[in-house]
Structure formats: C-alpha cells, structure tokens
Amino acid sequence: MTTPLDRLKAEVCALHAELLRWGLVAWTSGNVSGRLPGSELMVIKPSGLSYDELTPEQMIVCDLDGKVVEGELSPSSDTAAHAYVYRNRPDVGGVVHTHSPYATAWSAVGEPIPCAITAMGDEFGDDIPVGPFALIGDDSIGQGIVATLDGHRSPAVLMRQHGVFTIGKNAKAAVKAAVMCEDVARTVHLARQLGPVSRLPQQDIDRLYDRYQNVYGQAPADKAAAAQAPAAAQTSAAQAPAAPAPAQAPVTVGSEGEPA
Ligand SMILES: O=C(CO)[C@@H](O)[C@H](O)COP(=O)(O)O
C-alpha cells in the first residue's frame, strides 16, 4: 500500500525525466519539487545526481524551512528557494527550476519576454517577467520569485542572469509552465530575427487566457458551452434569428456568419 508521500516521491522523480525530455536542463542542472498536500512537507531531488540515476527512493523530504526530514542524500541546492515559495504562496503545489537555453538567454539580458503570440496569452496571460539577480544559498532567490510573481498571472519568472523558475498548482503544472516558457522564449526570439515583434492587445490576452485556463481541452460541457455563449448572445442580440429557411431554399450567410 503506497502512501501519498510515496506517490509524490514517484511523481517528482518522474517529472525530472520530463526536464530532460524537453531539453530544459544540461547535466545535473535544474530541479523539481512538489508540496505534500495537507502537510508542511515538500519533496525535492537530491543535489548533483545524474538524472539517469534518480529513483523515487532517493527523493528528499524537507519541511517548509528546507530542513531534511527524510533522506540520506543532500537536498537540491535550490531547496531554500522552493521552500520559501511554498511558505509564502499557499496556492503553489509545485516549483521547477531550469537553465533552459532560450529562456535563460532572455534572463541574461534582463528582458521580459513580451506576450506577442497566442500561446503566451494561453499559458502566461501576460509577459514573462524578469526577477532580480540573486545568489544561491539563502532566501534571496525565493524572495525574488515571490516578489516578482506577486499579483502576476505568469507561472514563470526569469531570474536575471540565472534561469527559469516556475510555479504551479502541482509539480506537473510547474513542469508544463517550464516547457511552455522555453517554447515561447525560442519562438519570440526567432520572431525578432525576422522583424519587429509587438505585444498582443491586453483584451485579446485576457480572452486567450480565460479560454485556455477554463475551456481548453476536455473542459466540462457547461464550461465549453459557456465559452460559446458570448458569440451566440451577440448573434441573437444583433438580429432576430432568421426563420428556418424552406428546405429547398439555399441560405446565404454574410462575412460575419449572420444570415444575409
Ligand atoms: O542553478 C543552480 C546552481 O547555480 C542549481 O539549480 C543547479 O542547476 C541544480 O542544483 P541541484 O538541484 O542539483 O542542487
């Protein structure tokens, strides 16, 4: 019989393989942690071990001050940062850190990634912000993450001249944010080689974010229907619904899809 802690160790261990799979880390860089729901505990990888060697049994259990509660190995050198986020963001269930190349390049020049493509509106709902430069070893990085993301929709922050930290409702969501952060960092960088890049209008960003966060994928039928409601409402508000055309008569619609 596996316990919730055993399952979290297995999940956090498996998610480290996703960092390799998506090209987000080199050698032993980066790390993933997960909060054990309903507890003051987190699970994080051991420091400096090859991703190929990681096993669920090696995952380290720490309290939210970063103190090791279970495990023989030393915890990730970013444990203090992860723990600080969990202490100050009770809504966060997972934290990820990577040095993914395109996003880390944006952090190296200290420039936020502008919300210039719909995929950024979907996942980030805004630009991806830059946090302060902070040396590893105390709460500085954690403080920079929390301060930068405070009141911000983005689940990702580019810590200046260091790399990416992402947060999520659970560890898997934080890994997804790290994957999407690198994807859009690359795309927007490439776009800038082709020509000027402009930020999407905020109202479009808001609509993209709302749809993606609440309707995209296998959303419950009522949410999916509600997402269509505004268009239907506009149609019915704009003109009385056309009488059903006689079966044999063709119906011509205008450019907006309304009956001509
Ligand atoms: O950024 C750093 C070191 O500067 C760390 O995040 C390493 O990238 C991963 O450290 P461990 O998790 O293996 O301790």
Tab-separated table of N, CA and C and ligand atoms in Angstrom, residues 16 26 28-32 44-49 51 74-79 97-99 136 141 162 165, ligand 1:
chain	number	residue	atom	x	y	z
A	16	HIS	N	11.299	14.800	-13.257
A	16	HIS	CA	12.658	15.219	-13.612
A	16	HIS	C	13.015	14.700	-15.011
A	26	ALA	N	20.815	20.693	-18.591
A	26	ALA	CA	22.068	20.073	-19.016
A	26	ALA	C	22.725	19.466	-17.785
A	28	THR	N	23.414	18.076	-14.504
A	28	THR	CA	22.550	17.924	-13.318
A	28	THR	C	21.805	19.219	-12.973
A	29	SER	N	21.828	20.146	-13.916
A	29	SER	CA	21.189	21.436	-13.578
A	29	SER	C	19.680	21.267	-13.489
A	30	GLY	N	19.057	22.166	-12.757
A	30	GLY	CA	17.612	22.187	-12.652
A	30	GLY	C	17.089	21.276	-11.563
A	31	ASN	N	15.823	21.449	-11.235
A	31	ASN	CA	15.200	20.634	-10.195
A	31	ASN	C	13.693	20.837	-10.179
A	32	VAL	N	13.017	19.857	-9.606
A	32	VAL	CA	11.552	19.861	-9.477
A	32	VAL	C	11.226	19.547	-8.024
A	44	ILE	N	11.859	17.002	-2.977
A	44	ILE	CA	12.743	17.605	-3.988
A	44	ILE	C	13.872	16.632	-4.304
A	45	LYS	N	14.518	16.847	-5.433
A	45	LYS	CA	15.574	15.912	-5.833
A	45	LYS	C	16.814	16.118	-4.953
A	46	PRO	N	17.690	15.090	-4.888
A	46	PRO	CA	18.972	15.253	-4.218
A	46	PRO	C	19.913	16.075	-5.100
A	47	SER	N	20.830	16.766	-4.519
A	47	SER	CA	21.706	17.675	-5.256
A	47	SER	C	22.766	16.928	-6.069
A	48	GLY	N	22.919	17.337	-7.334
A	48	GLY	CA	24.072	16.922	-8.118
A	48	GLY	C	24.055	15.512	-8.659
A	49	LEU	N	22.960	14.801	-8.514
A	49	LEU	CA	22.896	13.436	-9.066
A	49	LEU	C	22.487	13.474	-10.529
A	51	TYR	N	20.506	12.742	-13.757
A	51	TYR	CA	19.076	12.476	-13.960
A	51	TYR	C	18.825	10.993	-14.227
A	74	SER	N	22.037	14.808	0.323
A	74	SER	CA	21.824	16.257	0.482
A	74	SER	C	20.754	16.715	-0.508
A	75	PRO	N	19.849	17.561	-0.080
A	75	PRO	CA	18.794	18.017	-0.986
A	75	PRO	C	19.322	19.020	-2.003
A	76	SER	N	18.524	19.285	-3.009
A	76	SER	CA	18.884	20.249	-4.052
A	76	SER	C	19.411	21.540	-3.443
A	77	SER	N	20.370	22.151	-4.130
A	77	SER	CA	20.934	23.420	-3.637
A	77	SER	C	19.914	24.552	-3.742
A	78	ASP	N	18.796	24.313	-4.418
A	78	ASP	CA	17.738	25.315	-4.513
A	78	ASP	C	16.606	25.068	-3.526
A	79	THR	N	16.828	24.153	-2.584
A	79	THR	CA	15.763	23.815	-1.637
A	79	THR	C	15.251	25.049	-0.909
A	97	HIS	N	12.834	24.560	-11.475
A	97	HIS	CA	13.927	25.449	-11.865
A	97	HIS	C	14.683	24.810	-13.026
A	98	THR	N	14.929	25.622	-14.079
A	98	THR	CA	15.737	25.127	-15.194
A	98	THR	C	16.702	26.220	-15.652
A	99	HIS	N	17.649	25.798	-16.464
A	99	HIS	CA	18.520	26.731	-17.176
A	99	HIS	C	18.256	26.585	-18.675
A	136	ILE	N	22.629	32.036	-5.007
A	136	ILE	CA	22.080	30.849	-4.337
A	136	ILE	C	22.668	30.773	-2.925
A	141	ILE	N	16.779	34.087	-3.633
A	141	ILE	CA	16.129	33.678	-4.883
A	141	ILE	C	14.625	33.514	-4.655
A	162	HIS	N	20.396	34.081	-14.398
A	162	HIS	CA	20.445	32.749	-13.758
A	162	HIS	C	19.626	31.746	-14.547
A	165	PHE	N	12.408	29.966	-13.095
A	165	PHE	CA	11.669	29.312	-12.014
A	165	PHE	C	10.189	29.365	-12.394
B	1	LIG	O1	21.355	26.813	-10.571
B	1	LIG	C1	21.933	26.011	-9.839
B	1	LIG	C2	23.315	26.227	-9.397
B	1	LIG	O2	23.683	27.544	-9.760
B	1	LIG	C3	21.215	24.771	-9.407
B	1	LIG	O3	19.840	24.940	-9.624
B	1	LIG	C4	21.616	23.598	-10.262
B	1	LIG	O4	21.189	23.942	-11.569
B	1	LIG	C5	20.919	22.348	-9.789
B	1	LIG	O5	21.358	22.124	-8.479
B	1	LIG	P1	20.894	20.805	-7.681
B	1	LIG	O6	19.387	20.760	-7.681
B	1	LIG	O7	21.468	19.600	-8.407
B	1	LIG	O8	21.482	21.007	-6.309
